[in-house]
CSV table of C-alpha atoms in Angstrom, one decimal:
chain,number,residue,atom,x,y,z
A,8,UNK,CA,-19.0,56.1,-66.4
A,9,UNK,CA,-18.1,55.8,-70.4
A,10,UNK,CA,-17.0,53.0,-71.7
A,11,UNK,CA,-15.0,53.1,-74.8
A,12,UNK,CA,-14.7,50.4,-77.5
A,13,UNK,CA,-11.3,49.1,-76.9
A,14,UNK,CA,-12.2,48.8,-73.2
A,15,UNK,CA,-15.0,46.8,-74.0
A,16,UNK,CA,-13.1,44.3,-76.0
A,17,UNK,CA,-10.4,44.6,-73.1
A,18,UNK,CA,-13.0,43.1,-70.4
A,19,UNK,CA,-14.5,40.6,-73.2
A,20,UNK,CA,-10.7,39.5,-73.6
A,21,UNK,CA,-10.0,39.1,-70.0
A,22,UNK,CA,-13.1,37.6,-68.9
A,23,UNK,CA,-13.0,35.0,-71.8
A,24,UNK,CA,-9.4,34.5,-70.1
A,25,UNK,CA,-10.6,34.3,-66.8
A,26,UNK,CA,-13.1,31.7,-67.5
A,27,UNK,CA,-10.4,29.5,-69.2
A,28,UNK,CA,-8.0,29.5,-66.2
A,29,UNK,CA,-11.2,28.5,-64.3
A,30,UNK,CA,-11.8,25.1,-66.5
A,31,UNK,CA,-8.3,24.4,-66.6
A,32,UNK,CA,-7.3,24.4,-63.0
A,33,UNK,CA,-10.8,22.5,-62.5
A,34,UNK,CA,-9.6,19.6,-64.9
A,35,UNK,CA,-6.0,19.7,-63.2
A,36,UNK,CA,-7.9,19.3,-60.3
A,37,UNK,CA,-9.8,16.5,-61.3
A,38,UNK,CA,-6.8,14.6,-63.0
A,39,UNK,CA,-4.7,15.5,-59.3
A,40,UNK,CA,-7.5,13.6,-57.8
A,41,UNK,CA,-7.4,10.9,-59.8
A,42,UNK,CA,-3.9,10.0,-59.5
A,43,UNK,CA,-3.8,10.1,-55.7
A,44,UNK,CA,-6.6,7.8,-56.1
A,45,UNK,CA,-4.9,5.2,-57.9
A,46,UNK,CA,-1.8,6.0,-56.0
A,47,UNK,CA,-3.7,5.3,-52.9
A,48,UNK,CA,-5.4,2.1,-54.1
A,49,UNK,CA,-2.0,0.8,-56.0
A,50,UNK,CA,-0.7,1.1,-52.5
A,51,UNK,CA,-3.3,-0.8,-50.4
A,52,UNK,CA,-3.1,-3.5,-53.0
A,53,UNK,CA,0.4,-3.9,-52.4
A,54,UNK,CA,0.4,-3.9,-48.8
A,55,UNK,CA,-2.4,-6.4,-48.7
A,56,UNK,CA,-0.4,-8.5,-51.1
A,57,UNK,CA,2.8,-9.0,-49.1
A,58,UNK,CA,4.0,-12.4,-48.1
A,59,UNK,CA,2.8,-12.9,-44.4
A,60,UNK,CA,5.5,-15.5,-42.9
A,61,UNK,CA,4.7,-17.2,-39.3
A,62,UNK,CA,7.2,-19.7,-37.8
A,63,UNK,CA,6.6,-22.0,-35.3
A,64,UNK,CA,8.1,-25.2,-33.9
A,65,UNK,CA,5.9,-28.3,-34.7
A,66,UNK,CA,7.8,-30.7,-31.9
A,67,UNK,CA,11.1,-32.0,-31.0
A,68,UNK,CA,12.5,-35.4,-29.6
A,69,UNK,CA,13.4,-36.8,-27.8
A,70,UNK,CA,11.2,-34.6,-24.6
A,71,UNK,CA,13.5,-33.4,-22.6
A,72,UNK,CA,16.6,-32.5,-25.2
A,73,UNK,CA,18.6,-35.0,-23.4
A,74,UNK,CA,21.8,-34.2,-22.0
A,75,UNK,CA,24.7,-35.2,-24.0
A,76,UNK,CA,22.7,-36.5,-27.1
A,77,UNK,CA,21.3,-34.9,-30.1
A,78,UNK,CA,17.6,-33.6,-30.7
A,79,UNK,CA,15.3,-33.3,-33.6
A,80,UNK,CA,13.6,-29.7,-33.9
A,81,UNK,CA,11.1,-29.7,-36.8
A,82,UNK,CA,10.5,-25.9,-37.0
A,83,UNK,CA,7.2,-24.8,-39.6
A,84,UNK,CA,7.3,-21.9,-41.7
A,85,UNK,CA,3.9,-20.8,-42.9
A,86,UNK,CA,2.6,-18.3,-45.6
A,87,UNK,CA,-0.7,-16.5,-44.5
A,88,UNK,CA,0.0,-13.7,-46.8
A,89,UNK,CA,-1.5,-12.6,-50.1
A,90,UNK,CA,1.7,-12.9,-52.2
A,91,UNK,CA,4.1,-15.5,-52.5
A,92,UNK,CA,8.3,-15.2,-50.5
A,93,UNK,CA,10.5,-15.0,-53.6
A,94,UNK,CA,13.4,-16.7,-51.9
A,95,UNK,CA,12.6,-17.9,-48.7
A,96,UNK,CA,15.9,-18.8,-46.4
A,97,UNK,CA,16.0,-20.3,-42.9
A,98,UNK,CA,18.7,-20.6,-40.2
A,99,UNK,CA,19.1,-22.3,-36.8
A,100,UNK,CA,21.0,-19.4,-34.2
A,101,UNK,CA,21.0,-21.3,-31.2
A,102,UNK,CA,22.3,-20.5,-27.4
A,103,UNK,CA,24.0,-22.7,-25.3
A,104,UNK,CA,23.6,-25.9,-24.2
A,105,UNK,CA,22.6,-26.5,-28.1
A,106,UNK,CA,24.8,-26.6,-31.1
A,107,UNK,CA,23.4,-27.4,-34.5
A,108,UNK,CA,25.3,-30.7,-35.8
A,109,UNK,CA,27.5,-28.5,-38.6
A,110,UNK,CA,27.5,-25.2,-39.6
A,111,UNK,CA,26.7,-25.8,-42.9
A,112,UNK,CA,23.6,-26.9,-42.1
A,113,UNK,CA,22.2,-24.1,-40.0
A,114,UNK,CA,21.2,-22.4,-43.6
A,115,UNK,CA,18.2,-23.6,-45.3
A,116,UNK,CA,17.2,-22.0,-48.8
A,117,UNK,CA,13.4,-22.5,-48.9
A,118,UNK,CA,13.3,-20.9,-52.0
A,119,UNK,CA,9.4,-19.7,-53.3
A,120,UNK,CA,7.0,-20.2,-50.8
A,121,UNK,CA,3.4,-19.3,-52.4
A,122,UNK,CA,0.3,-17.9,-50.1
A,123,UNK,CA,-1.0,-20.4,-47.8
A,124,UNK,CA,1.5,-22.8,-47.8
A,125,UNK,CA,4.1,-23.9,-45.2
A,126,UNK,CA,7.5,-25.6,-45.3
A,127,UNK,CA,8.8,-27.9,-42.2
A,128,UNK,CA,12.4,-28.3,-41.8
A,129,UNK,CA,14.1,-30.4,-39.4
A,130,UNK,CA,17.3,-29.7,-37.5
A,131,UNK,CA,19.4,-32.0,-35.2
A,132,UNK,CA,20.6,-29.7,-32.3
A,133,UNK,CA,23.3,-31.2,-29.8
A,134,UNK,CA,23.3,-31.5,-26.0
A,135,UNK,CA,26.1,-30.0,-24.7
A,136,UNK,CA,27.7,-33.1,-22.0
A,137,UNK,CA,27.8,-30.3,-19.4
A,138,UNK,CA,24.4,-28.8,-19.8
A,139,UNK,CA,22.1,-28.4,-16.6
A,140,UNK,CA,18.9,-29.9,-16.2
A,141,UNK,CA,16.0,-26.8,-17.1
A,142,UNK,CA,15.5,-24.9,-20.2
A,143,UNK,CA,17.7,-23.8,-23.3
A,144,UNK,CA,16.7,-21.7,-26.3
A,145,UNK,CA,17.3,-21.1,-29.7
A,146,UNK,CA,16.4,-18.7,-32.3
A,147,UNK,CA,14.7,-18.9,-35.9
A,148,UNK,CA,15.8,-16.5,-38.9
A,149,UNK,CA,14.1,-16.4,-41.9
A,150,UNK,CA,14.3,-13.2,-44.7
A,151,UNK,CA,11.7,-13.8,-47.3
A,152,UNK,CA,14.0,-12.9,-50.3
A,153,UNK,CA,17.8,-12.8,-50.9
A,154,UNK,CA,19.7,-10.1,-49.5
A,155,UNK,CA,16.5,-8.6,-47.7
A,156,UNK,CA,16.1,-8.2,-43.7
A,157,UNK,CA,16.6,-11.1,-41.9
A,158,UNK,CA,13.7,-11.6,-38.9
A,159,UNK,CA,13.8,-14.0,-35.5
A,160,UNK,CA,11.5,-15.6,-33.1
A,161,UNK,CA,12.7,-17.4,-30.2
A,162,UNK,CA,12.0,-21.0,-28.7
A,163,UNK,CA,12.9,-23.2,-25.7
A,164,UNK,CA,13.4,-26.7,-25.3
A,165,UNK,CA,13.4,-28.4,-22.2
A,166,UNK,CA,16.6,-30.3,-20.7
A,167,UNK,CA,17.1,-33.1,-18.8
A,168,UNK,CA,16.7,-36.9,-19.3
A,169,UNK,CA,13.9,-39.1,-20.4
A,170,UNK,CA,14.3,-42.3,-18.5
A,171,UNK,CA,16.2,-43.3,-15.4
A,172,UNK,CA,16.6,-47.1,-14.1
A,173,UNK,CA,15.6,-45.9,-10.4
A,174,UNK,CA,12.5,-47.2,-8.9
A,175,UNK,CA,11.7,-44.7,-6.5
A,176,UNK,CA,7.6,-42.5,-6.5
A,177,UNK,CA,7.3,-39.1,-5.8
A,178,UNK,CA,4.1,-38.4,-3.7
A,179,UNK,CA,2.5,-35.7,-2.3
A,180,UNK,CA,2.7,-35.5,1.1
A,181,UNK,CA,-0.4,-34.2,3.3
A,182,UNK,CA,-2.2,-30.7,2.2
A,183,UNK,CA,-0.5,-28.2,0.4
A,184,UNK,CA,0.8,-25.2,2.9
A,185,UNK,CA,-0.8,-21.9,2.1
A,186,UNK,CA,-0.2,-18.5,3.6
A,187,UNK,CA,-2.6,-16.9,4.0
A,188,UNK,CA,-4.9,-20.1,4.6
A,189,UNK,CA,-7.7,-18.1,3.0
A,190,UNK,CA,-6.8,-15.3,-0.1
A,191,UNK,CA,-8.9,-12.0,0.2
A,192,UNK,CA,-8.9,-10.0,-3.3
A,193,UNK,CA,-5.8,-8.5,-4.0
A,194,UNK,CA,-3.6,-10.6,-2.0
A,195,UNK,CA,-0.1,-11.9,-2.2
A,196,UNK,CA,0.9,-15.3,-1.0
A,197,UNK,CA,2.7,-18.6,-1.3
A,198,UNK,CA,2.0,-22.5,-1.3
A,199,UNK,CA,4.0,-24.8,-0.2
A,200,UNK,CA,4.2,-28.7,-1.2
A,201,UNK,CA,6.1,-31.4,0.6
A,202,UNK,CA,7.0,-34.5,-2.1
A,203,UNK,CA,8.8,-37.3,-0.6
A,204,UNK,CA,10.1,-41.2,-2.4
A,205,UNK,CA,7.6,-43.5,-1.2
A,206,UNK,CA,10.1,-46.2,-1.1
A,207,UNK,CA,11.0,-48.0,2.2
A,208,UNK,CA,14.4,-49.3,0.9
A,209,UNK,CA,17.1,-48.7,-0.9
A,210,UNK,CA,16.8,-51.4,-3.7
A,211,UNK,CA,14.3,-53.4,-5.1
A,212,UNK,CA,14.8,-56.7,-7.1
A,213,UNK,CA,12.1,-57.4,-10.1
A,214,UNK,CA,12.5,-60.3,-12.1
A,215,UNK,CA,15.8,-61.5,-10.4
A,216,UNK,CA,17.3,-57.8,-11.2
A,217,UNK,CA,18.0,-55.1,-8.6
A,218,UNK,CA,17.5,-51.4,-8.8
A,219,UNK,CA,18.0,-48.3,-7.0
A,220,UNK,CA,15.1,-47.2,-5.3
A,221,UNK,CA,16.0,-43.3,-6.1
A,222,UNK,CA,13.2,-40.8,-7.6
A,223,UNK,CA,13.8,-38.1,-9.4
A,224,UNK,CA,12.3,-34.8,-10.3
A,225,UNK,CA,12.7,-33.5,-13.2
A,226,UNK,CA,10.3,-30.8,-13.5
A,227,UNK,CA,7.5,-29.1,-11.1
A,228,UNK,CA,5.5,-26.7,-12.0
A,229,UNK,CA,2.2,-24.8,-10.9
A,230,UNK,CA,0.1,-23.3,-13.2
A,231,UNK,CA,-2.3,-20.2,-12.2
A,232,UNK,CA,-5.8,-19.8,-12.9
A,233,UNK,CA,-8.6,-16.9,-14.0
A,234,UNK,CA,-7.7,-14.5,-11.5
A,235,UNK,CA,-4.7,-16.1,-9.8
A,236,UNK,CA,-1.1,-16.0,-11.0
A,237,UNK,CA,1.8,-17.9,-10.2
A,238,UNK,CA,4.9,-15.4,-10.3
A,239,UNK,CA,7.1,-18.7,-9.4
A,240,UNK,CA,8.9,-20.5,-12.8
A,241,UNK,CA,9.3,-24.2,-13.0
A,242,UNK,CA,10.9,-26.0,-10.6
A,243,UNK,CA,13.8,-28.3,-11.9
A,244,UNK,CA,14.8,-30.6,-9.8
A,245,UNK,CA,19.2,-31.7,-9.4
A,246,UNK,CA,20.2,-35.2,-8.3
A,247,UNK,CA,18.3,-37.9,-6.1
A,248,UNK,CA,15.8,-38.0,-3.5
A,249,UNK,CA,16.6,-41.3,-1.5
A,250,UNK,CA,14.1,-43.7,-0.2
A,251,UNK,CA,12.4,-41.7,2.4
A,252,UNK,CA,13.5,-38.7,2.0
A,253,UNK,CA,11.5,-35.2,1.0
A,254,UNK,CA,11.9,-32.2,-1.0
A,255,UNK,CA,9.7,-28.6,-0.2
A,256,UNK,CA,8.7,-26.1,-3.2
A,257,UNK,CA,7.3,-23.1,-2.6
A,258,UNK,CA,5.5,-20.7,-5.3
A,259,UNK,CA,4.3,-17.6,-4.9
A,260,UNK,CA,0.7,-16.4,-5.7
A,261,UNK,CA,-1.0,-13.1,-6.8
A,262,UNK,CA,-4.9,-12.7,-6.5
A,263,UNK,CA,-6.2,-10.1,-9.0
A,264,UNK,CA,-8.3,-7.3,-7.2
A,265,UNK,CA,-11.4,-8.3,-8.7
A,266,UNK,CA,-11.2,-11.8,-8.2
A,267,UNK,CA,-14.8,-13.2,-7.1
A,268,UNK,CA,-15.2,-14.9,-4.4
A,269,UNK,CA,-15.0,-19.0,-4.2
A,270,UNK,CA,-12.3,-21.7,-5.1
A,271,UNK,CA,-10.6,-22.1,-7.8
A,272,UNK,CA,-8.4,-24.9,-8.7
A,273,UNK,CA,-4.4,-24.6,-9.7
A,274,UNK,CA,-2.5,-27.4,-12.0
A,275,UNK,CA,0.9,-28.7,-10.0
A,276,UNK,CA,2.4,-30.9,-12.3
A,277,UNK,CA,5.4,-32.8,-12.1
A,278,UNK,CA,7.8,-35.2,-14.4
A,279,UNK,CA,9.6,-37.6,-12.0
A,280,UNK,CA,12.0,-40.4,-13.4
A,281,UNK,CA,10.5,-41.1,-16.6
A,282,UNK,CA,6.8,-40.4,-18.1
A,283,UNK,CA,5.5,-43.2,-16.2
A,284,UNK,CA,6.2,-41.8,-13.2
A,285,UNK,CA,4.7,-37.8,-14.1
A,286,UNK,CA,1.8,-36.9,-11.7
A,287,UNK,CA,-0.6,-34.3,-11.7
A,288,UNK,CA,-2.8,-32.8,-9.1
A,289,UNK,CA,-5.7,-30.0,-8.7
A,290,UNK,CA,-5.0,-27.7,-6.0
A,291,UNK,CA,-7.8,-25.9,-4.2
A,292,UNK,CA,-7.5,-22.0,-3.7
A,293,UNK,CA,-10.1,-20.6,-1.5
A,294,UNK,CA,-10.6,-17.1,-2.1
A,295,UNK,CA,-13.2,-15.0,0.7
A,296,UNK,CA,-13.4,-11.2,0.8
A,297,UNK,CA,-15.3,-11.3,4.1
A,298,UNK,CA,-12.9,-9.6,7.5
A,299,UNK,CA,-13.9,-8.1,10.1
A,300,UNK,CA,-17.1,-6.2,11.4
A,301,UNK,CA,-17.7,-3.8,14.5
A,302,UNK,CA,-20.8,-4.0,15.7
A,303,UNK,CA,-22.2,-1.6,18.7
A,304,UNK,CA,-23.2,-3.4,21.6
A,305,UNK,CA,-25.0,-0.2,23.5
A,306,UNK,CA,-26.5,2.9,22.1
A,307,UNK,CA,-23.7,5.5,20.4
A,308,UNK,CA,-25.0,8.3,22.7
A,309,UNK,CA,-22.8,10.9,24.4
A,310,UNK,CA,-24.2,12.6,27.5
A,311,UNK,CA,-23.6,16.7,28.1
A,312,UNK,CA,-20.8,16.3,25.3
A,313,UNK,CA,-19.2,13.1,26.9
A,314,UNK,CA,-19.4,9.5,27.3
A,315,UNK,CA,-18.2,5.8,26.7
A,316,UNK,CA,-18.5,4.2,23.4
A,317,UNK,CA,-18.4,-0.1,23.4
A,318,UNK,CA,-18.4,-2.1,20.9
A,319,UNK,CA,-18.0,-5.9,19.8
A,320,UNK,CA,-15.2,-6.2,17.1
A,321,UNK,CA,-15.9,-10.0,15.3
A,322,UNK,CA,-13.6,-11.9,12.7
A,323,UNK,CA,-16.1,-13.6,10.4
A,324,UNK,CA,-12.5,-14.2,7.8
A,325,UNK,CA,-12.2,-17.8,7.1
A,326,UNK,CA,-8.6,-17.8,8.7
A,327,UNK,CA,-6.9,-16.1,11.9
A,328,UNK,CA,-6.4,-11.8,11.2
A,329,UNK,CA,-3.1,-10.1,12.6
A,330,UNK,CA,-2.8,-6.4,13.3
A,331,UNK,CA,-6.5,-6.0,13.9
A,332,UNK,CA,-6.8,-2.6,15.2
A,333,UNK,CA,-10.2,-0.2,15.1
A,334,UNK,CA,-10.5,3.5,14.5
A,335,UNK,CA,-13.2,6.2,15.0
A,336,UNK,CA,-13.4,9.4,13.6
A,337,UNK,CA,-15.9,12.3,14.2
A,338,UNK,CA,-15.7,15.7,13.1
A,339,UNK,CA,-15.4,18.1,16.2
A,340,UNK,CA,-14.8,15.0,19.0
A,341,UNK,CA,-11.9,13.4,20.2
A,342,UNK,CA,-11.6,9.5,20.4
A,343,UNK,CA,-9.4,7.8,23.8
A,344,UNK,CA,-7.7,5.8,22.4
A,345,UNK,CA,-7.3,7.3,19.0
A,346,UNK,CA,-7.1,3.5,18.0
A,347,UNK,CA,-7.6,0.7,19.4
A,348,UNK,CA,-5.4,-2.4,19.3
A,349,UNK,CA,-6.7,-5.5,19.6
A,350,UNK,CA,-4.4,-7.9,17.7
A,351,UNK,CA,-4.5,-11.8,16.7
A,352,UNK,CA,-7.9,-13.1,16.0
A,353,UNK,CA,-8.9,-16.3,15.4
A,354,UNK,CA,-11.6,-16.9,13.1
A,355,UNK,CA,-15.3,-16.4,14.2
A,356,UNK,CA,-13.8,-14.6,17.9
A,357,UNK,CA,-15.2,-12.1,19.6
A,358,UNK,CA,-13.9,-8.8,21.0
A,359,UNK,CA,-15.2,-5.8,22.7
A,360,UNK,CA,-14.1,-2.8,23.3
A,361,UNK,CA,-14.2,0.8,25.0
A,362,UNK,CA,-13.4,4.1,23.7
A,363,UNK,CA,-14.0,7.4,25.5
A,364,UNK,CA,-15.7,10.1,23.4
A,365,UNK,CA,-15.9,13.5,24.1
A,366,UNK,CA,-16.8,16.8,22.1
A,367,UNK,CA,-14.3,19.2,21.9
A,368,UNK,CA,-15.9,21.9,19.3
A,369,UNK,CA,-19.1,23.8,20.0
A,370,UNK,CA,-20.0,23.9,16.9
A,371,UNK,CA,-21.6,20.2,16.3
A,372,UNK,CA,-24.8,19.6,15.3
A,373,UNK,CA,-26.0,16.2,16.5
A,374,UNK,CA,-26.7,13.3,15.0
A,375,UNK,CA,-23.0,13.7,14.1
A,376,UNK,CA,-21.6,11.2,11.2
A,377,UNK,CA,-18.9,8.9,13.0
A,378,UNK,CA,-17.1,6.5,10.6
A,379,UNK,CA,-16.0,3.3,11.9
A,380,UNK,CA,-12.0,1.6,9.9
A,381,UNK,CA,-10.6,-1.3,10.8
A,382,UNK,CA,-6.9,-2.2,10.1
A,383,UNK,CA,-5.9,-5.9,10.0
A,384,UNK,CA,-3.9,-8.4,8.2
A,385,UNK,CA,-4.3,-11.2,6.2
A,386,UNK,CA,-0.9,-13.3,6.2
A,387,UNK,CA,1.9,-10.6,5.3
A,388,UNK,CA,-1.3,-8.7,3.4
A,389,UNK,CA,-2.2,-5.2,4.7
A,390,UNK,CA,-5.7,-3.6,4.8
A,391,UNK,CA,-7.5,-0.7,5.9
A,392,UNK,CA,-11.2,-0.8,5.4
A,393,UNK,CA,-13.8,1.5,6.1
A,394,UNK,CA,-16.4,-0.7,7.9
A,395,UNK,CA,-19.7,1.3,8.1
A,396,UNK,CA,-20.6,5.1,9.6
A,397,UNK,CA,-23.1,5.3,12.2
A,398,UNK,CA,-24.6,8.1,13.7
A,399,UNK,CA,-23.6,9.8,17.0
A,400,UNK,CA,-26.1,10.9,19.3
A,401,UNK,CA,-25.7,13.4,22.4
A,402,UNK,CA,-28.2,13.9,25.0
A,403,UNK,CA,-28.2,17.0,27.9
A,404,UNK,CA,-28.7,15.9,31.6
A,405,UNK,CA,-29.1,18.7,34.2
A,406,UNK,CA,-27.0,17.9,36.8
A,407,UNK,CA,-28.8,16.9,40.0
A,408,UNK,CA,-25.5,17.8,42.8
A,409,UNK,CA,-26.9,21.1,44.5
A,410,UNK,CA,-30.4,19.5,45.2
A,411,UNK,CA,-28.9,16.8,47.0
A,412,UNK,CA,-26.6,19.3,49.3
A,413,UNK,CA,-29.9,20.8,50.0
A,414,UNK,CA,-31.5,17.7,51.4
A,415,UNK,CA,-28.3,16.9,53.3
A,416,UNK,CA,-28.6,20.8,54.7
A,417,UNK,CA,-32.5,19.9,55.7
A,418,UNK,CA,-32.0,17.0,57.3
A,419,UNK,CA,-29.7,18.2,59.4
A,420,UNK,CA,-31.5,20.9,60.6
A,421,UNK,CA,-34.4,18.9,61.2
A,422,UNK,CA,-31.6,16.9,63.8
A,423,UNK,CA,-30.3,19.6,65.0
A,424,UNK,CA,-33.9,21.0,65.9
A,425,UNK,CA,-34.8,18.4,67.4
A,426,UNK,CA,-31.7,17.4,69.7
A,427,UNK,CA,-32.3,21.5,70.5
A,428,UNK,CA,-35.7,20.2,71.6
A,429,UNK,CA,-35.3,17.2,73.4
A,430,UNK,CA,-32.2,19.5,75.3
A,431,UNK,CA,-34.5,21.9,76.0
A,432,UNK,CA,-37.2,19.9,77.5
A,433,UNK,CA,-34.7,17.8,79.5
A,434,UNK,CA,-34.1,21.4,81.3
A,435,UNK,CA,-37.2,22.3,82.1
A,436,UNK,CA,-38.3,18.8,83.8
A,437,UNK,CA,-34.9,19.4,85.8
A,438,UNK,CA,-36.3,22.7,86.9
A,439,UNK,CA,-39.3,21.4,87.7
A,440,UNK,CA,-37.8,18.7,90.0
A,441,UNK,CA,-35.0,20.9,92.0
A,442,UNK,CA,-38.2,23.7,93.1
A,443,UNK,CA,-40.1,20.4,94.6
């Protein structure tokens, strides 16, 4: 191929051309990089140096919010951010039975509030007169600058009253009523607790004046452990409980499925007339995975494809078992009856049982697998569990009827020979005397 002049210069031309496109869309390149770079980085720093606002509620008095009075919230706001709130503002929203003490005082302009600082307000919320003893709640709204987005966090106060002139002891009567007695993982239940006024009388004089002998309750509650939950709220109590007299709470329970075995021990707490009267106690929760085991009490053996199966069925739970019921299965035999009911059993009792086996499939190849489940229950608690497999045996007996009709057959020929003989000789020695 010839290549003229002007085509030479031509290629020198374009490749010169080339090879400046090339640098030039490298250093565009390079300059695209670095601005996503500093775009990138200019945008970290900003998000790690945005204001970081927590709010929390330091205390309040009196404790309860008492009904018909006012109470003193002291509510925190706290900057754990890298940048300072330009114009902090807080305000009080709150929900019946509380009212803040004037509208114009439910706003609170903060104003700068630099990082790692915290400002503390306090508000004065009112009782409402006609509020029930229990819980109220309120909200929190703060916006870090003016005009931006407001945010909220809500808080409860309790209700009730502090101090009563009554006289009267709550105690805890007896052991605390559990069903079931004993927990297995992955149970439900309840607890039940009897409180009762210790008082005798109706009054009581001290220091020449008399009081009411009344108790009150103004709060119970039971709180849940590592592995056991108490799905029941606080209890709060309405009115009196005369001298004598009793009150029964109930709370439900929930032990986790992998809850170990042992006790553990839940908080009941309780507020009665005023602080002095509160009481606590530590309530023991025994939890025991152990139920029920079916032991064989002969050899598992069928004979020519057929026999009688026994076994002793023992509750080793802690606590009585409803429902108990056993189950065999084997591939290729059939079980009479298909399960067997036994029922109630107390703890540490004994049962045994029968169940006819027999094969009904020719093809089974012995020592067969037989898997042994026992259903039972544990208060209102279900379960089915597989309690072991054991092997089935089967052993052939040749059946020993004809040989006995054989004998019978033999024996009474050899009678009937012999009454034959003894008839026979009788005849003769009649003979023998009639020719004489």
């Amino acid at each position: 191929m010839i290549i003229t002049e002007n085509e030479e210069m031509t290629m020198l031309v374009l490749g010169n051309n080339k090879k400046e496109i090339t640098v030039a869309a490298s250093f565009m390149l390079r300059i695209s990089l670095i601005i996503a770079l500093f775009l990138s980085l200019s945008f970290v720093a900003s998000a790690a140096d945005g204001a970081d606002l927590e709010v929390s509620v330091l205390r309040y008095e009196p404790v309860p919010a008492e009904i018909g009075e006012y109470v003193s919230v002291w509510v925190k706001v706290e900057n754990l951010g890298y940048a300072k709130a330009d114009d902090l503002s807080i305000k009080m929203v709150p929900d019946y039975p509380f009212s803040v003490d004037s509208s114009e005082n439910a706003i609170v302009n903060v104003g700068i509030l630099t990082p790692d600082n915290a400002a503390v307000h306090e508000y004065r919320l009112y009782t409402d007169s006609a509020a029930k003893q229990g819980t109220g709640s309120f909200e929190v709204w703060y916006q870090e600058e003016s005009d931006g987005t407001w945010f909220k966090k809500e808080f409860e106060l309790r209700v009730g009253s502090d101090s009563f002139d009554s006289k009267g002891t709550i105690q805890l009567v007896g052991e605390p009523v559990k069903e079931p007695e004993v927990f297995m993982p992955g149970d439900e239940g309840t607890i039940s607790f009897t409180l009762q006024n210790s008082a005798t009388d109706y009054t009581i004089t001290i220091d020449d004046e008399q009081y009411d002998t009344n108790a009150r309750i103004q709060s119970a509650s039971l709180e849940g452990t590592e592995g056991i939950k108490v799905t029941t709220g606080t209890y709060y109590g309405n009115g009196v409980i005369g001298a004598g007299e009793s009150v029964d709470l109930t709370y439900n329970l929930v032990v986790a499925d992998d809850t170990p075995d042992g006790t553990y021990y839940l908080d009941f707490s309780i507020v009665g007339s005023s602080h002095s009267y509160n009481s606590n106690w530590r309530i023991p929760v025994q939890v025991d995975s152990s139920s029920v085991r079916v032991i064989p009490s002969k050899p598992l053996s069928l004979e020519n494809a057929e026999g009688t199966l026994e076994f002793d069925v023992a509750n080793i739970h802690p606590n009585e078992l409803s429902s108990v019921s056993v189950k065999l299965e084997a591939e290729g035999v059939e079980f009479s009856p298909s399960e067997y009911f036994i029922g109630s059993m107390d703890s540490d009792e004994l049962f045994t049982i029968e169940i006819e086996a027999k094969a009904v499939s020719e093809d089974i190849t012995f020592p067969l697998d037989m898997v042994i489940t026992a259903d039972y229950r544990n208060g209102l608690n279900e379960h089915t569990e597989e309690i072991t497999t054991r092997q089935l045996q089967h052993h052939v007996v040749e059946n020993g009827g004809g040989s006995g009709i054989y004998l019978v057959v033999l024996l009474l020929v050899v009678v009937g020979a012999g009454a034959f003989y003894y008839y026979r000789k009788k005849q003769v020695k009649e003979g023998k005397q009639e020719k004489d």
